[in-house]
C-alpha positions as a Markdown table, in Angstrom:
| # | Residue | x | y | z |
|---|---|---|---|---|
| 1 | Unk | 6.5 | 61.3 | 63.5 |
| 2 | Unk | 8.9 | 63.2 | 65.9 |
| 3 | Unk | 11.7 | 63.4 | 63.7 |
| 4 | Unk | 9.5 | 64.9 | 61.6 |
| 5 | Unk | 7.8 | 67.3 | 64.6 |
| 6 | Unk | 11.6 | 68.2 | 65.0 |
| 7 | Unk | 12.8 | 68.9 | 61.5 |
| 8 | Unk | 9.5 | 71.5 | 61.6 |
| 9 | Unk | 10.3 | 72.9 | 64.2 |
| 10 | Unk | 14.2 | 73.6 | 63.5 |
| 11 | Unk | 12.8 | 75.0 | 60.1 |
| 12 | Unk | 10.7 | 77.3 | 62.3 |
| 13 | Unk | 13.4 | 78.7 | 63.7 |
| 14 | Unk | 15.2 | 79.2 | 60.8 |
| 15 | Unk | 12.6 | 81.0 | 59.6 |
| 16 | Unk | 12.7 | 82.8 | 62.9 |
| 17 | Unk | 16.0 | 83.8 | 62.7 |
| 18 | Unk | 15.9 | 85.1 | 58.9 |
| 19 | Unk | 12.9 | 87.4 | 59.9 |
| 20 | Unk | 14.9 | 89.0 | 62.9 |
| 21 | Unk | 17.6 | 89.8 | 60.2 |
| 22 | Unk | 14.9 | 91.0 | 57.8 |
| 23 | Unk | 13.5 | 92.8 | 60.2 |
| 24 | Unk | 16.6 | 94.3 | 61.4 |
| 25 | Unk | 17.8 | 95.0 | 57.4 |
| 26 | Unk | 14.5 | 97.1 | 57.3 |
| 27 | Unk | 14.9 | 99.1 | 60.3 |
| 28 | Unk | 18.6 | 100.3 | 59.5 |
| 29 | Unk | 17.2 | 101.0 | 55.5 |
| 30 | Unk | 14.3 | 102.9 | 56.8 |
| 31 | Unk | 16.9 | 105.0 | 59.4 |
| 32 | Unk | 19.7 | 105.6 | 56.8 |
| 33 | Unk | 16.4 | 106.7 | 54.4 |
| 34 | Unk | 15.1 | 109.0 | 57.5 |
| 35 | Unk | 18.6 | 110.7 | 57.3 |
| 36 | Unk | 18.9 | 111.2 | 53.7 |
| 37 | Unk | 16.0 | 112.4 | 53.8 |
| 38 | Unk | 16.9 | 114.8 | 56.7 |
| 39 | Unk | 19.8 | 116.0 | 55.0 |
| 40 | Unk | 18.1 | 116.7 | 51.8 |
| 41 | Unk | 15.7 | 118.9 | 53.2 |
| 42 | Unk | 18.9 | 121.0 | 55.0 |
| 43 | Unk | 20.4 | 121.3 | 51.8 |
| 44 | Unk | 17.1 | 122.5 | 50.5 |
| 45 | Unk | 17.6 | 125.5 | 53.3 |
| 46 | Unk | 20.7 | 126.9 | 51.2 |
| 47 | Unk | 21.2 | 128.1 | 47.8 |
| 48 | Unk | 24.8 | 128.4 | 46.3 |
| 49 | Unk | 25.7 | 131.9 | 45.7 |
| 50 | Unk | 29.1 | 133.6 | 44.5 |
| 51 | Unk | 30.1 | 136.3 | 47.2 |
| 52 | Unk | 33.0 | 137.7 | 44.8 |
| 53 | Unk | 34.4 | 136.4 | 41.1 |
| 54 | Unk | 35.5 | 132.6 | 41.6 |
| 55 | Unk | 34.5 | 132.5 | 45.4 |
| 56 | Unk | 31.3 | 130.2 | 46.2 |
| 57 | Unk | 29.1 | 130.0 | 49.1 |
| 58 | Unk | 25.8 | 129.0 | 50.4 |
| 59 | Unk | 23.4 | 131.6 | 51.7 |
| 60 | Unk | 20.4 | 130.7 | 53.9 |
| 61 | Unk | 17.1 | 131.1 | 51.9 |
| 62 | Unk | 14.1 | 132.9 | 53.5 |
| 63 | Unk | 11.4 | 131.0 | 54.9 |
| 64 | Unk | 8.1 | 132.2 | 54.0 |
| 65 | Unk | 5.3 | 131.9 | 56.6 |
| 66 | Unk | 1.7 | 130.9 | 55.8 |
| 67 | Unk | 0.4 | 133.6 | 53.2 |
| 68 | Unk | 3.7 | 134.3 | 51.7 |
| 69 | Unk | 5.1 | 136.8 | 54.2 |
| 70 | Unk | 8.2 | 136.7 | 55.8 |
| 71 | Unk | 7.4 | 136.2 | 59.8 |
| 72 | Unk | 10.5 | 137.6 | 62.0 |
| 73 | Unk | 10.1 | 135.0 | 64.3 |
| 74 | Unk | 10.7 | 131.8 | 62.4 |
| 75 | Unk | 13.2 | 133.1 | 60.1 |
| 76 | Unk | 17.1 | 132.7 | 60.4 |
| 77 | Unk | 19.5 | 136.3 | 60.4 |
| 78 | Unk | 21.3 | 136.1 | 56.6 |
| 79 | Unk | 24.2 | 133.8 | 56.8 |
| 80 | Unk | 26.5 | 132.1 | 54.7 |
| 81 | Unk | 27.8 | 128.7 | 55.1 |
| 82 | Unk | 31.5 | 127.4 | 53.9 |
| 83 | Unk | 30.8 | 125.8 | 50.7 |
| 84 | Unk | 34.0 | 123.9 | 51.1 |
| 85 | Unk | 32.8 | 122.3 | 54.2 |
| 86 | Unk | 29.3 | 121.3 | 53.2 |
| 87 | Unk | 30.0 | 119.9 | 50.3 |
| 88 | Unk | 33.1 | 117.8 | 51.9 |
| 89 | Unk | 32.6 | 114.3 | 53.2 |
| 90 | Unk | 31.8 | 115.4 | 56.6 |
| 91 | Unk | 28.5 | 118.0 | 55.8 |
| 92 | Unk | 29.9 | 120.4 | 58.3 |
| 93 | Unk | 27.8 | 123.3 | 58.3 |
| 94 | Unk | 30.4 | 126.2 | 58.9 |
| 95 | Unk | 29.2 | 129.6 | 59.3 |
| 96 | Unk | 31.5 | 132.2 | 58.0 |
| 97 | Unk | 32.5 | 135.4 | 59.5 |
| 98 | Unk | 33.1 | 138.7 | 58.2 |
| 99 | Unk | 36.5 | 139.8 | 58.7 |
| 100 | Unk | 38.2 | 143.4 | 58.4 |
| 101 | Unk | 41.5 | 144.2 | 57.3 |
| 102 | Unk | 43.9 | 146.3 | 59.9 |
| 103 | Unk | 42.6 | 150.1 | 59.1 |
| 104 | Unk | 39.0 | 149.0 | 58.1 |
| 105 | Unk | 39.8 | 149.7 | 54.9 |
| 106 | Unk | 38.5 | 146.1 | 53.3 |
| 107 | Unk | 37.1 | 142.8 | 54.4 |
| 108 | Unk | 36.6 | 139.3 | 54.2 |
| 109 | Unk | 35.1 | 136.0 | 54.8 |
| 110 | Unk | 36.6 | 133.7 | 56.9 |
């Protein structure tokens, strides 16, 4: 009788032990899913826009308030993020700057 009490109770904590890693396999699933989930509604801030012929970036979108007017206090100033950079491996979000040539003549992004 107690080698079988024994045998039940090594079984429970078995048991025990693949919960903990279940348990743990859920938690870092439901954080990578929180963080996917994050970055998809970042992405979902931009829109991909051509400045000039062949050059790509991605403009901030407006953010409607409640009744579908703009509200100066939750919006972002226009800006344009380094396509380059978001789209790499790292998601950097890079904000570019507007440049001008010596003279003033021209500028550019940088």
């Amino acid at each position: 009788m107690n080698e079988k009490l024994l045998d039940a109770q090594q079984r429970l904590f078995e048991l025990g032990a693949a919960i903990n890693a279940l348990q743990h396999e859920n938690f870092q699933a439901a954080q990578e899913l929180r963080e996917v989930r994050e970055a998809l509604a970042e992405r979902g801030r931009y829109s991909l826009v051509e400045l000039s012929a062949g050059q790509f970036t991605y403009r901030v979108n407006p953010s409607p308030a409640l009744g579908g007017s703009l509200d100066p206090a939750s919006t972002q100033p226009d800006h344009y993020i380094c396509q380059k950079c978001f789209d790499g491996p790292t998601k950097e979000k890079v904000i570019l700057q507007r440049r001008f040539r010596p003279g003033g003549s021209s500028s550019y992004w940088h």
